[in-house]
Structures are given as structure tokens and as C-alpha cells.
Tab-separated table of C-alpha atoms and ligand atoms in Angstrom:
chain	number	residue	atom	x	y	z
A	1	MET	CA	-36.212	61.586	-6.047
A	2	LYS	CA	-39.133	60.514	-3.935
A	3	ILE	CA	-39.456	56.770	-4.487
A	4	LEU	CA	-42.176	54.390	-3.262
A	5	VAL	CA	-41.262	50.685	-3.163
A	6	LEU	CA	-44.108	48.171	-2.935
A	7	GLY	CA	-43.425	44.923	-1.079
A	8	SER	CA	-42.123	43.557	2.189
A	9	GLY	CA	-39.361	41.062	1.479
A	10	ALA	CA	-35.594	40.834	1.260
A	11	ARG	CA	-35.715	41.806	-2.426
A	12	GLU	CA	-37.411	45.089	-1.531
A	13	HIS	CA	-34.962	45.687	1.319
A	14	ALA	CA	-32.055	45.087	-1.090
A	15	ILE	CA	-33.570	47.497	-3.658
A	16	ILE	CA	-33.976	50.144	-0.948
A	17	LEU	CA	-30.395	49.674	0.301
A	18	SER	CA	-29.143	50.183	-3.258
A	19	LEU	CA	-31.233	53.320	-3.721
A	20	ARG	CA	-29.984	54.617	-0.382
A	21	SER	CA	-26.350	54.035	-1.273
A	22	GLU	CA	-26.619	56.544	-4.145
A	23	THR	CA	-25.158	59.972	-3.627
A	24	ALA	CA	-28.379	61.569	-4.897
A	25	GLY	CA	-30.034	61.213	-1.475
A	26	HIS	CA	-33.532	59.967	-2.247
A	27	GLU	CA	-36.520	60.038	0.028
A	28	ILE	CA	-37.771	56.466	0.144
A	29	PHE	CA	-41.147	55.071	1.184
A	30	ALA	CA	-42.112	51.398	1.469
A	31	ALA	CA	-45.552	49.793	1.569
A	32	PRO	CA	-45.834	47.774	3.688
A	33	GLY	CA	-42.107	47.048	4.339
A	34	ASN	CA	-40.800	45.108	7.339
A	35	ALA	CA	-38.773	45.728	10.492
A	36	GLY	CA	-35.471	45.949	8.596
A	37	ILE	CA	-36.861	48.180	5.861
A	38	ALA	CA	-38.180	50.478	8.617
A	39	GLN	CA	-34.565	51.450	9.348
A	40	ASP	CA	-33.977	52.518	5.747
A	41	ALA	CA	-37.312	53.922	4.531
A	42	HIS	CA	-40.573	55.452	5.759
A	43	LEU	CA	-43.129	52.678	6.172
A	44	VAL	CA	-46.501	53.463	4.666
A	45	GLU	CA	-49.809	51.815	5.506
A	46	VAL	CA	-51.106	51.417	1.984
A	47	ASP	CA	-52.275	48.092	0.559
A	48	PRO	CA	-49.809	47.314	-2.268
A	49	LEU	CA	-52.546	45.363	-4.086
A	50	ASP	CA	-54.862	48.388	-4.211
A	51	GLY	CA	-53.853	50.433	-7.258
A	52	SER	CA	-56.129	53.376	-6.438
A	53	ALA	CA	-54.794	53.618	-2.890
A	54	VAL	CA	-51.193	53.479	-4.132
A	55	ALA	CA	-51.935	56.159	-6.755
A	56	ALA	CA	-53.623	58.390	-4.151
A	57	PHE	CA	-50.600	58.120	-1.854
A	58	ALA	CA	-48.206	58.796	-4.745
A	59	ASN	CA	-50.116	61.919	-5.789
A	60	GLU	CA	-50.491	63.217	-2.265
A	61	HIS	CA	-46.772	62.851	-1.499
A	62	GLY	CA	-45.375	63.862	-4.888
A	63	ILE	CA	-43.805	60.447	-5.545
A	64	ASP	CA	-41.549	60.542	-8.634
A	65	LEU	CA	-41.266	56.783	-9.125
A	66	VAL	CA	-43.093	53.686	-7.869
A	67	VAL	CA	-41.091	50.438	-7.907
A	68	VAL	CA	-43.207	47.293	-7.698
A	69	GLY	CA	-41.254	44.516	-5.944
A	70	PRO	CA	-43.420	41.365	-5.914
A	71	GLU	CA	-45.535	39.711	-8.593
A	72	ALA	CA	-48.915	39.896	-6.853
A	73	PRO	CA	-49.509	43.662	-7.383
A	74	LEU	CA	-48.360	43.325	-11.015
A	75	VAL	CA	-50.768	40.495	-11.754
A	76	ALA	CA	-53.473	42.495	-9.955
A	77	GLY	CA	-52.939	45.385	-12.392
A	78	VAL	CA	-51.529	47.971	-9.964
A	79	ALA	CA	-48.992	49.226	-12.534
A	80	ASP	CA	-51.831	49.811	-15.042
A	81	VAL	CA	-53.695	52.031	-12.590
A	82	LEU	CA	-50.568	54.079	-11.846
A	83	ARG	CA	-49.615	54.443	-15.508
A	84	GLU	CA	-53.158	55.528	-16.446
A	85	ARG	CA	-52.795	58.292	-13.879
A	86	GLY	CA	-49.446	59.435	-15.221
A	87	ILE	CA	-47.338	58.165	-12.313
A	88	PRO	CA	-43.980	56.694	-13.435
A	89	VAL	CA	-43.962	53.051	-12.377
A	90	PHE	CA	-41.337	50.342	-12.728
A	91	GLY	CA	-43.296	47.124	-13.302
A	92	PRO	CA	-45.355	45.656	-16.128
A	93	GLY	CA	-49.118	45.927	-16.452
A	94	LYS	CA	-51.435	43.026	-15.813
A	95	ALA	CA	-51.319	41.716	-19.395
A	96	ALA	CA	-47.512	41.599	-19.726
A	97	ALA	CA	-47.168	40.241	-16.152
A	98	GLN	CA	-48.920	37.101	-17.416
A	99	LEU	CA	-45.426	36.115	-18.507
A	100	GLU	CA	-45.020	35.143	-14.852
A	101	GLY	CA	-48.691	34.722	-13.934
A	102	SER	CA	-49.412	32.006	-16.490
A	103	LYS	CA	-46.937	29.351	-17.620
A	104	THR	CA	-49.068	28.610	-20.687
A	105	PHE	CA	-49.055	32.313	-21.661
A	106	ALA	CA	-45.251	32.349	-21.281
A	107	LYS	CA	-44.927	29.278	-23.514
A	108	ARG	CA	-47.144	30.862	-26.166
A	109	ILE	CA	-45.056	34.035	-26.195
A	110	MET	CA	-41.832	32.024	-26.388
A	111	ASP	CA	-43.191	29.951	-29.272
A	112	ALA	CA	-44.321	33.073	-31.122
A	113	ALA	CA	-40.966	34.792	-30.509
A	114	GLY	CA	-38.831	31.735	-31.341
A	115	VAL	CA	-37.244	31.625	-27.891
A	116	PRO	CA	-35.537	28.325	-26.920
A	117	THR	CA	-37.426	26.503	-24.141
A	118	GLY	CA	-38.318	22.946	-23.144
A	119	ARG	CA	-41.035	21.131	-25.059
A	120	ALA	CA	-44.247	21.171	-23.077
A	121	VAL	CA	-47.877	20.237	-23.360
A	122	ARG	CA	-50.852	21.731	-21.615
A	123	ALA	CA	-52.937	19.093	-19.863
A	124	ALA	CA	-56.481	19.738	-18.650
A	125	SER	CA	-57.297	16.244	-17.351
A	126	LEU	CA	-55.493	13.367	-15.648
A	127	ALA	CA	-55.747	11.349	-18.853
A	128	GLU	CA	-53.896	14.097	-20.728
A	129	VAL	CA	-51.316	14.246	-17.926
A	130	GLU	CA	-50.731	10.479	-18.198
A	131	ALA	CA	-50.396	10.701	-21.975
A	132	ALA	CA	-47.798	13.473	-21.618
A	133	PHE	CA	-45.849	11.434	-19.039
A	134	ASP	CA	-45.776	8.551	-21.533
A	135	GLU	CA	-44.574	10.852	-24.281
A	136	PHE	CA	-41.779	12.575	-22.335
A	137	GLY	CA	-40.739	9.739	-19.984
A	138	ALA	CA	-39.223	10.200	-16.511
A	139	PRO	CA	-38.183	12.309	-14.660
A	140	HIS	CA	-41.526	14.098	-14.790
A	141	VAL	CA	-41.830	17.889	-14.710
A	142	VAL	CA	-45.268	19.234	-13.748
A	143	LYS	CA	-45.989	22.957	-13.500
A	144	ALA	CA	-49.105	24.645	-12.173
A	145	ASP	CA	-50.293	27.243	-14.676
A	146	GLY	CA	-50.830	30.144	-12.270
A	147	LEU	CA	-48.909	31.803	-9.448
A	148	ALA	CA	-48.151	29.268	-6.715
A	149	ALA	CA	-45.577	31.009	-4.480
A	150	GLY	CA	-42.710	28.782	-5.613
A	151	LYS	CA	-44.658	25.579	-4.935
A	152	GLY	CA	-46.173	25.031	-8.374
A	153	VAL	CA	-43.346	23.005	-9.916
A	154	ILE	CA	-42.423	19.412	-9.179
A	155	VAL	CA	-39.575	17.471	-10.733
A	156	THR	CA	-39.669	13.806	-9.793
A	157	SER	CA	-39.122	10.312	-11.155
A	158	ASP	CA	-41.946	9.054	-8.956
A	159	ARG	CA	-44.904	8.911	-11.323
A	160	ALA	CA	-47.463	8.634	-8.527
A	161	GLU	CA	-46.055	11.747	-6.858
A	162	ALA	CA	-46.060	13.645	-10.169
A	163	LEU	CA	-49.678	12.603	-10.808
A	164	ALA	CA	-50.729	13.679	-7.314
A	165	HIS	CA	-49.139	17.112	-7.923
A	166	ALA	CA	-51.021	17.449	-11.218
A	167	GLU	CA	-54.259	16.361	-9.547
A	168	HIS	CA	-53.786	19.030	-6.867
A	169	TYR	CA	-53.435	21.860	-9.402
A	170	LEU	CA	-55.842	20.687	-12.135
A	171	PRO	CA	-58.955	22.111	-10.427
A	172	SER	CA	-57.435	25.616	-10.642
A	173	GLY	CA	-57.006	25.276	-14.432
A	174	ALA	CA	-54.568	23.383	-16.587
A	175	VAL	CA	-51.092	22.109	-15.757
A	176	LEU	CA	-48.053	22.085	-17.986
A	177	ILE	CA	-46.071	18.869	-18.474
A	178	GLU	CA	-42.556	19.635	-19.657
A	179	GLU	CA	-39.606	17.642	-20.892
A	180	PHE	CA	-36.889	17.187	-18.257
A	181	LEU	CA	-33.848	19.376	-18.897
A	182	THR	CA	-30.422	19.051	-17.282
A	183	GLY	CA	-27.689	21.594	-16.803
A	184	ALA	CA	-26.567	24.478	-14.644
A	185	GLU	CA	-29.227	27.073	-13.842
A	186	VAL	CA	-28.628	30.782	-14.273
A	187	SER	CA	-30.846	33.759	-13.471
A	188	LEU	CA	-30.421	36.785	-15.682
A	189	PHE	CA	-32.372	40.029	-15.293
A	190	PHE	CA	-33.240	42.538	-18.011
A	191	LEU	CA	-34.606	46.035	-17.645
A	192	SER	CA	-37.004	47.197	-20.324
A	193	ASP	CA	-39.042	50.289	-21.095
A	194	GLY	CA	-41.199	48.236	-23.456
A	195	ASP	CA	-38.777	48.653	-26.325
A	196	THR	CA	-35.110	48.957	-25.316
A	197	VAL	CA	-33.522	46.154	-23.278
A	198	ARG	CA	-30.621	46.464	-20.826
A	199	ALA	CA	-29.146	43.347	-19.216
A	200	LEU	CA	-27.959	43.156	-15.624
A	201	THR	CA	-25.471	40.426	-14.656
A	202	PRO	CA	-25.957	36.674	-14.116
A	203	ALA	CA	-26.473	35.116	-10.698
A	204	GLN	CA	-27.181	31.617	-9.443
A	205	ASP	CA	-30.009	30.759	-7.086
A	206	PHE	CA	-30.231	27.662	-4.862
A	207	LYS	CA	-33.854	26.532	-5.136
A	208	ARG	CA	-33.881	23.380	-3.034
A	209	ALA	CA	-34.281	23.524	0.724
A	210	LEU	CA	-31.324	21.333	1.710
A	211	ASP	CA	-27.597	20.973	1.047
A	212	GLY	CA	-26.617	19.148	-2.120
A	213	ASP	CA	-29.815	20.315	-3.849
A	214	ALA	CA	-31.912	17.894	-1.819
A	215	GLY	CA	-35.372	18.503	-0.375
A	216	PRO	CA	-38.325	20.423	-1.791
A	217	ASN	CA	-38.226	23.485	-4.052
A	218	THR	CA	-38.326	26.795	-2.208
A	219	GLY	CA	-38.434	30.461	-3.177
A	220	GLY	CA	-34.605	30.366	-3.034
A	221	MET	CA	-32.185	29.579	-0.194
A	222	GLY	CA	-29.140	31.541	-1.349
A	223	ALA	CA	-27.369	33.012	-4.334
A	224	TYR	CA	-24.065	34.267	-5.631
A	225	SER	CA	-22.709	36.453	-8.404
A	226	PRO	CA	-20.635	36.563	-10.608
A	227	LEU	CA	-20.564	33.058	-12.099
A	228	PRO	CA	-16.899	32.410	-12.926
A	229	TRP	CA	-17.614	29.077	-14.631
A	230	LEU	CA	-19.811	30.853	-17.187
A	231	ALA	CA	-16.704	32.387	-18.773
A	232	GLU	CA	-15.127	28.926	-19.136
A	233	ASP	CA	-18.163	27.526	-20.944
A	234	HIS	CA	-19.221	30.585	-22.953
A	235	GLY	CA	-16.048	32.525	-23.744
A	236	SER	CA	-16.909	35.332	-21.384
A	237	VAL	CA	-19.776	36.499	-19.203
A	238	GLU	CA	-20.293	39.381	-21.679
A	239	GLU	CA	-20.697	36.949	-24.582
A	240	PHE	CA	-23.177	34.878	-22.613
A	241	VAL	CA	-25.191	37.965	-21.685
A	242	ALA	CA	-25.142	39.214	-25.285
A	243	GLU	CA	-26.353	35.826	-26.549
A	244	VAL	CA	-29.250	35.622	-24.095
A	245	THR	CA	-30.170	39.258	-24.752
A	246	ALA	CA	-30.395	38.572	-28.479
A	247	THR	CA	-32.063	35.148	-28.352
A	248	VAL	CA	-34.356	35.515	-25.331
A	249	ALA	CA	-34.946	39.009	-23.965
A	250	GLU	CA	-35.206	41.086	-27.132
A	251	PRO	CA	-37.537	38.683	-28.985
A	252	VAL	CA	-39.852	38.456	-25.956
A	253	ILE	CA	-39.949	42.224	-25.470
A	254	ARG	CA	-40.645	42.688	-29.218
A	255	GLN	CA	-43.383	40.061	-29.165
A	256	LEU	CA	-45.161	41.634	-26.186
A	257	ASP	CA	-44.909	45.055	-27.799
A	258	ALA	CA	-46.320	43.704	-31.066
A	259	GLU	CA	-49.280	42.266	-29.138
A	260	GLY	CA	-50.029	45.695	-27.677
A	261	THR	CA	-48.910	44.740	-24.158
A	262	PRO	CA	-45.445	46.292	-23.784
A	263	PHE	CA	-43.324	45.019	-20.905
A	264	ILE	CA	-42.081	47.884	-18.730
A	265	GLY	CA	-40.064	46.633	-15.794
A	266	LEU	CA	-37.817	43.719	-15.000
A	267	LEU	CA	-37.799	40.586	-17.126
A	268	TYR	CA	-36.313	37.727	-15.115
A	269	ALA	CA	-35.105	34.856	-17.295
A	270	GLY	CA	-34.610	31.567	-15.453
A	271	LEU	CA	-32.252	29.667	-17.735
A	272	ILE	CA	-30.870	26.154	-17.856
A	273	LEU	CA	-27.651	25.537	-19.777
A	274	THR	CA	-28.348	22.183	-21.409
A	275	PRO	CA	-25.829	20.322	-23.575
A	276	ALA	CA	-27.970	21.422	-26.554
A	277	GLY	CA	-27.824	25.100	-25.574
A	278	VAL	CA	-29.505	27.662	-23.360
A	279	ARG	CA	-33.202	27.022	-22.592
A	280	VAL	CA	-35.678	29.188	-20.691
A	281	ILE	CA	-37.321	27.354	-17.785
A	282	GLU	CA	-39.335	30.264	-16.513
A	283	PHE	CA	-39.923	33.979	-16.732
A	284	ASN	CA	-40.733	36.243	-13.856
A	285	ALA	CA	-41.983	39.799	-14.212
A	286	ARG	CA	-39.984	41.248	-11.294
A	287	PHE	CA	-36.580	41.110	-9.606
A	288	GLY	CA	-35.639	37.638	-8.322
A	289	ASP	CA	-35.371	36.894	-4.646
A	290	PRO	CA	-32.644	36.158	-3.438
A	291	GLU	CA	-30.641	36.890	-6.633
A	292	THR	CA	-31.283	40.642	-6.335
A	293	GLN	CA	-29.436	40.612	-3.022
A	294	VAL	CA	-26.206	39.628	-4.860
A	295	VAL	CA	-26.730	41.469	-8.171
A	296	LEU	CA	-27.462	44.941	-6.800
A	297	PRO	CA	-24.439	45.233	-4.473
A	298	ARG	CA	-22.281	44.752	-7.594
A	299	LEU	CA	-24.161	47.355	-9.674
A	300	ARG	CA	-22.144	50.544	-10.150
A	301	THR	CA	-24.663	52.449	-12.253
A	302	PRO	CA	-27.179	54.304	-10.059
A	303	LEU	CA	-30.202	51.997	-9.770
A	304	SER	CA	-32.706	54.861	-9.568
A	305	GLU	CA	-31.600	56.197	-12.967
A	306	LEU	CA	-32.090	52.806	-14.613
A	307	LEU	CA	-35.496	52.204	-13.024
A	308	PHE	CA	-36.712	55.720	-13.777
A	309	ALA	CA	-35.511	55.479	-17.409
A	310	ALA	CA	-37.347	52.158	-17.828
A	311	ALA	CA	-40.492	53.615	-16.249
A	312	SER	CA	-40.413	56.702	-18.439
A	313	GLY	CA	-39.475	55.187	-21.805
A	314	THR	CA	-35.927	56.568	-22.001
A	315	LEU	CA	-33.795	53.475	-21.431
A	316	GLU	CA	-32.169	53.966	-24.834
A	317	ASP	CA	-30.427	57.079	-23.482
A	318	GLN	CA	-28.885	55.110	-20.609
A	319	PRO	CA	-25.428	53.541	-20.855
A	320	GLN	CA	-25.093	49.785	-20.322
A	321	PRO	CA	-25.249	49.011	-16.589
A	322	GLU	CA	-21.804	48.439	-15.087
A	323	PHE	CA	-20.819	45.944	-12.417
A	324	SER	CA	-17.868	45.754	-10.053
A	325	ASP	CA	-15.477	42.782	-10.020
A	326	ASP	CA	-16.344	42.150	-6.391
A	327	VAL	CA	-18.166	38.949	-5.568
A	328	ALA	CA	-21.384	38.746	-3.565
A	329	ILE	CA	-23.020	35.843	-1.779
A	330	THR	CA	-26.249	35.622	0.171
A	331	VAL	CA	-27.419	32.903	2.545
A	332	VAL	CA	-31.087	32.736	3.552
A	333	LEU	CA	-32.113	32.000	7.123
A	334	ALA	CA	-35.484	30.216	7.083
A	335	SER	CA	-37.985	29.369	9.796
A	336	GLU	CA	-38.375	25.837	11.097
A	337	GLY	CA	-40.651	23.888	8.769
A	338	TYR	CA	-40.030	26.068	5.694
A	339	PRO	CA	-41.143	25.538	2.951
A	340	GLU	CA	-43.972	23.144	3.925
A	341	SER	CA	-45.231	24.701	7.155
A	342	PRO	CA	-43.051	27.506	8.504
A	343	GLN	CA	-43.298	28.211	12.236
A	344	THR	CA	-43.601	31.964	12.675
A	345	GLY	CA	-43.738	34.333	15.622
A	346	ARG	CA	-40.351	33.321	17.033
A	347	MET	CA	-37.803	35.771	18.409
A	348	ILE	CA	-34.649	36.657	16.447
A	349	GLU	CA	-31.454	37.674	18.253
A	350	GLY	CA	-27.849	38.390	17.369
A	351	LEU	CA	-28.395	40.728	14.407
A	352	ALA	CA	-25.970	43.379	15.613
A	353	GLU	CA	-23.263	40.734	16.105
A	354	ALA	CA	-23.939	39.404	12.597
A	355	ALA	CA	-23.874	42.840	10.996
A	356	SER	CA	-20.574	43.645	12.692
A	357	VAL	CA	-18.757	41.109	10.506
A	358	GLU	CA	-16.831	43.109	7.907
A	359	GLY	CA	-18.475	43.389	4.478
A	360	VAL	CA	-21.753	41.885	5.728
A	361	ARG	CA	-25.285	43.301	5.464
A	362	VAL	CA	-28.300	41.686	7.047
A	363	VAL	CA	-31.295	42.086	4.780
A	364	HIS	CA	-34.748	41.448	6.210
A	365	ALA	CA	-37.231	39.134	4.473
A	366	ALA	CA	-40.009	38.559	7.015
A	367	THR	CA	-39.606	40.403	10.311
A	368	ALA	CA	-41.733	42.550	12.587
A	369	GLY	CA	-41.137	44.663	15.694
A	370	PRO	CA	-39.460	45.836	17.788
A	371	ASP	CA	-41.965	48.672	18.123
A	372	ALA	CA	-40.874	49.686	21.608
A	373	PRO	CA	-37.320	50.086	22.943
A	374	GLY	CA	-36.179	46.671	24.112
A	375	GLY	CA	-38.972	45.022	22.124
A	376	ALA	CA	-38.209	41.769	20.363
A	377	LEU	CA	-37.651	41.226	16.675
A	378	ILE	CA	-39.997	38.492	15.445
A	379	ALA	CA	-39.907	36.173	12.420
A	380	THR	CA	-43.138	36.537	10.450
A	381	GLY	CA	-42.617	34.193	7.494
A	382	GLY	CA	-40.753	31.302	5.905
A	383	ARG	CA	-37.674	33.106	4.659
A	384	VAL	CA	-36.716	35.438	7.504
A	385	LEU	CA	-33.351	37.080	6.845
A	386	ASN	CA	-30.645	37.165	4.188
A	387	VAL	CA	-27.028	37.579	5.150
A	388	VAL	CA	-25.194	39.230	2.248
A	389	ALA	CA	-21.393	39.313	2.094
A	390	THR	CA	-19.307	41.057	-0.544
A	391	GLY	CA	-15.560	40.799	-1.043
A	392	SER	CA	-12.777	40.275	-3.508
A	393	ASP	CA	-13.035	36.480	-3.626
A	394	PHE	CA	-15.617	33.806	-2.888
A	395	ALA	CA	-13.678	31.909	-0.219
A	396	ASP	CA	-13.422	35.091	1.822
A	397	ALA	CA	-17.004	36.330	1.208
A	398	ARG	CA	-18.371	32.888	1.990
A	399	ALA	CA	-16.431	32.576	5.220
A	400	ARG	CA	-17.750	35.960	6.359
A	401	ALA	CA	-21.346	35.201	5.360
A	402	TYR	CA	-21.311	31.975	7.361
A	403	GLU	CA	-19.545	33.596	10.309
A	404	ALA	CA	-22.333	36.204	10.385
A	405	ILE	CA	-25.281	33.840	9.982
A	406	GLY	CA	-23.831	31.644	12.739
A	407	ARG	CA	-24.211	34.582	15.107
A	408	ILE	CA	-27.975	34.900	14.527
A	409	ARG	CA	-30.266	33.041	16.897
A	410	LEU	CA	-33.695	31.863	15.734
A	411	ASP	CA	-35.157	28.777	17.362
A	412	GLY	CA	-35.431	26.039	14.703
A	413	GLY	CA	-33.992	28.351	12.032
A	414	HIS	CA	-32.144	26.642	9.196
A	415	TYR	CA	-29.952	27.552	6.247
A	416	ARG	CA	-27.962	25.779	3.570
A	417	SER	CA	-24.243	25.397	4.253
A	418	ASP	CA	-23.186	24.911	0.623
A	419	ILE	CA	-24.058	28.258	-1.000
A	420	ALA	CA	-21.277	29.180	-3.460
A	421	ALA	CA	-19.157	26.250	-2.179
A	422	ARG	CA	-18.411	25.216	-5.748
A	423	VAL	CA	-16.817	28.549	-6.666
A	424	ALA	CA	-14.977	29.082	-3.386
A	425	GLN	CA	-12.379	26.349	-3.832
B	501	AMP	P1	-39.680	27.230	-12.041
B	501	AMP	O1	-40.619	27.661	-10.946
B	501	AMP	O2	-40.299	27.058	-13.378
B	501	AMP	O3	-38.398	28.008	-12.032
B	501	AMP	O4	-39.169	25.799	-11.595
B	501	AMP	C1	-38.562	25.598	-10.353
B	501	AMP	C2	-37.370	24.700	-10.517
B	501	AMP	O5	-37.764	23.436	-11.059
B	501	AMP	C3	-36.336	25.228	-11.492
B	501	AMP	O6	-35.449	26.121	-10.919
B	501	AMP	C4	-35.639	23.951	-11.891
B	501	AMP	O7	-34.674	23.574	-10.925
B	501	AMP	C5	-36.741	22.953	-11.895
B	501	AMP	N1	-37.258	22.793	-13.265
B	501	AMP	C6	-38.222	23.531	-13.871
B	501	AMP	N2	-38.440	23.109	-15.127
B	501	AMP	C7	-37.589	22.077	-15.330
B	501	AMP	C8	-37.328	21.201	-16.436
B	501	AMP	N3	-38.009	21.295	-17.585
B	501	AMP	N4	-36.382	20.249	-16.287
B	501	AMP	C9	-35.706	20.123	-15.111
B	501	AMP	N5	-35.914	20.908	-14.040
B	501	AMP	C10	-36.838	21.880	-14.127
B	502	LIG	N1	-35.344	33.112	-6.832
B	502	LIG	C1	-36.447	32.729	-7.617
B	502	LIG	C2	-37.456	33.779	-7.801
B	502	LIG	O1	-37.277	34.924	-7.442
B	502	LIG	O2	-38.489	33.463	-8.352
């Protein structure tokens, strides 16, 4: 197949590596991609937010499938434009992408579909925020309604800090005040063609910037899969996945279909396993980053077949996706100052040494150059690289991931040292 992937992060690089590992031998294009993706796909100078430009490129080059990586093109309606023009696209239209684009929309859908989630109130003024804080008590959970690049949520017992966060986001609309939930967090992805649902396999993301879950929330500093402790608490991973499919994914997909806005693409359920049961803390309308980097290396079913079936309404004919028993871990290397004020433009060295560690892939998140032989590789964003290690057990995969990331040189670069520590003992 000829496949065009929209996006420029580690998630898109991981998707492309999976597509490339298939025996089918696809021709892969990426818009805009990054320096790592350039080694695995043809980079294309098309604005991923411009649906007409993407459609024109797809038609001109006979693209069989467009895979939308990030949320921004989805919320901008790029998938709608492609679908209207008969181009198979993996990614929901603008209306269904509101599941990620608006927290209040997501809550409404969950209420209508009977999906378990935290109690929340929408607050449009500081007085309403204060009233909700009084009702729920501390710690306070405040969520910006719209897309906020991972910065929209604050969880804090400091009421003044929570109020300041609400005050910052109120001018752009309402905020959501939610009850505080405790428990382990799990990310679970579902593919859908608008009707049929197919689950992938659970992963855990590390959202906070620093070891021990300290520091501010980030886009994600690392991940691992599978989650062995899930089997202890829920009988088996399969039972857990079946439960969440039946109580979360299928009702949401049915509800969106009933409202005339079918969800075609990847439904990301961010779950928290509270003592009272599984609760949804967020939905995303695309693959998670960095969870994708540990889920896809374990996927045995050809990814292109699943994505194409979802895009073309034939997921029902596909078998359940299968996963290997191997483990996968990813550690994110971030720029100095990430997430508050990442310092970009710095040189990265040592990638070849890192990639030479057995079972390790270096996936690029925000890199540019080298355009000329001998040119430098430069960090262009907050999360710069992901080191991904696979293996037969966590202690071994973890040791290799950290050996590899230790070989990479980026001035001021930082990473968490406790990714998957809990499962590696
Ligand atoms: P979100 O962007 O909604 O995933 O929120 C980011 C992070 O904030 C989540 O991964 C949780 O760690 C935390 N969080 C969100 N909602 C809650 C909640 N109701 N109770 C406790 N923590 C939460
Ligand atoms: N890892 C969190 C996200 O992709 O939103």
C-alpha cells in the first residue's frame, strides 16, 4: 500500500516503523515528519492541518490510506475533507474528535452512554469554580475544556494554585472541576470503523516530569507494556480488556454513531482503577504518545490491515489483534526546561551508540537535520527522542533501555530513571 502518515512526533515514527516491519513492503510518506522519520519514509512538504492540500497530495500520488497521528488535524476537520473525497483515512472527523477536543463534550457523551467516569461540574466563572471546590473538597482537579497540549489539567491540594489555573483557562471558555480519583492509571486503545470495536493491549504512561511521579504533568515521559499487575487485580489482562470494551468503548462508539457522528479511528481511553472500579479520566481521538511506542512493537497482526479495515468500514472481518508475550519499555529524553520552557536548537550526539544496544530502537520525537553529510542533529522540541527496548523480561529490557539512553548526549537533556521500575523487580 501507499500510506501517508500525518504528524512529526515519536508516535508517528513508531507507527511508520511498525508499517515498515510488515512483509507487505509499503511505500510510506510522512507530512511533515522529522529527522528520524526521514530515514524510514519520504518526507512531504504538505501542511497536515490543510485538508485540501493533504487530499490533493493523496490523489496525485495514489495514496491508499492516510493515517492521522496527532489531534490537531482531527479537530481541524482534515479527516472530513479526505472522507468527502473518497480517500480512506484513519482518524475521526471534527465532530467525533470533540471527544478529545472538549472535555465537556466527552463528559456529555459518557453520561449519555452510561460510561463510568468521575463526577464533574462545568464552571464558567470563578464563583462557580469556588462552589465546586467546596462541594468536592481537596485535592482539586481542574481541567481546561479545550486542547491544551497536555497542560490543561492540574491536580493539587493548594486551593490558590487550583484557582489560578482555573482563572488562566476561564477566558477561553469553561473549565471542568472534577472529583479527585485515586488508583493506578492504564491507557487502553481501541480501533473502530464507527461500528465495530477492536481493542489493542494495555500500557502505562508516566505523566509527571520527575521520578516518583513528582513535578508537573507532561505529555508523557515513558511507558511500558504489558501490565503484569493487571492480571493479579482483574483475573487476566483479557478479562480486563473485555470489561473495558463492553463498559467503555462500545457504549461510546454506539453513542457517537447514534448522534450521527461515527468515530472512525483510534479511541484512547485513559483509565484510573479506583477502589470502586474502573473510571475514565480522559479520551483522546488518536494513538497515545508514548504508549504507542510500547504497544506497537508487541502487535503481531499487521498494523496496516487493521488501520485500513477501520478506515474502510470492514473491521468486523478482521480477527482480534494479537500481541506477543515480549515486554516493551520506552524512556523519553526531554530538553532542558521541559515541560515549562524547553530549550531547543541543541545538538544531539551518540544515537548510533544508543541504537547499537541489542533490542533497542531510537524513535525520534522532535529532531531536525542533518541535511548535509556531517551536519548536526538538532533537538527541536520538548520531548526529543524515545528509546524503546523490547525483550523477554522487564529487568532486562529496562537495563538495555537505560544503557542506551545513557549513551545519548544532549546538553541539559533529562529523563526519568524509574520507568517500569515497579515491574522489573
Ligand atoms: P488528563 O489530561 O485528563 O489525562 O489528565 C492528566 C493527568 O491528571 C491524568 O493522567 C491523571 O494523572 C491526572 N488526573 C486527571 N483527572 C484526575 C482525577 N479526577 N483525579 C485524579 N487525578 C486526575
Ligand atoms: N500519553 C498521553 C497522551 O498521548 O495523551
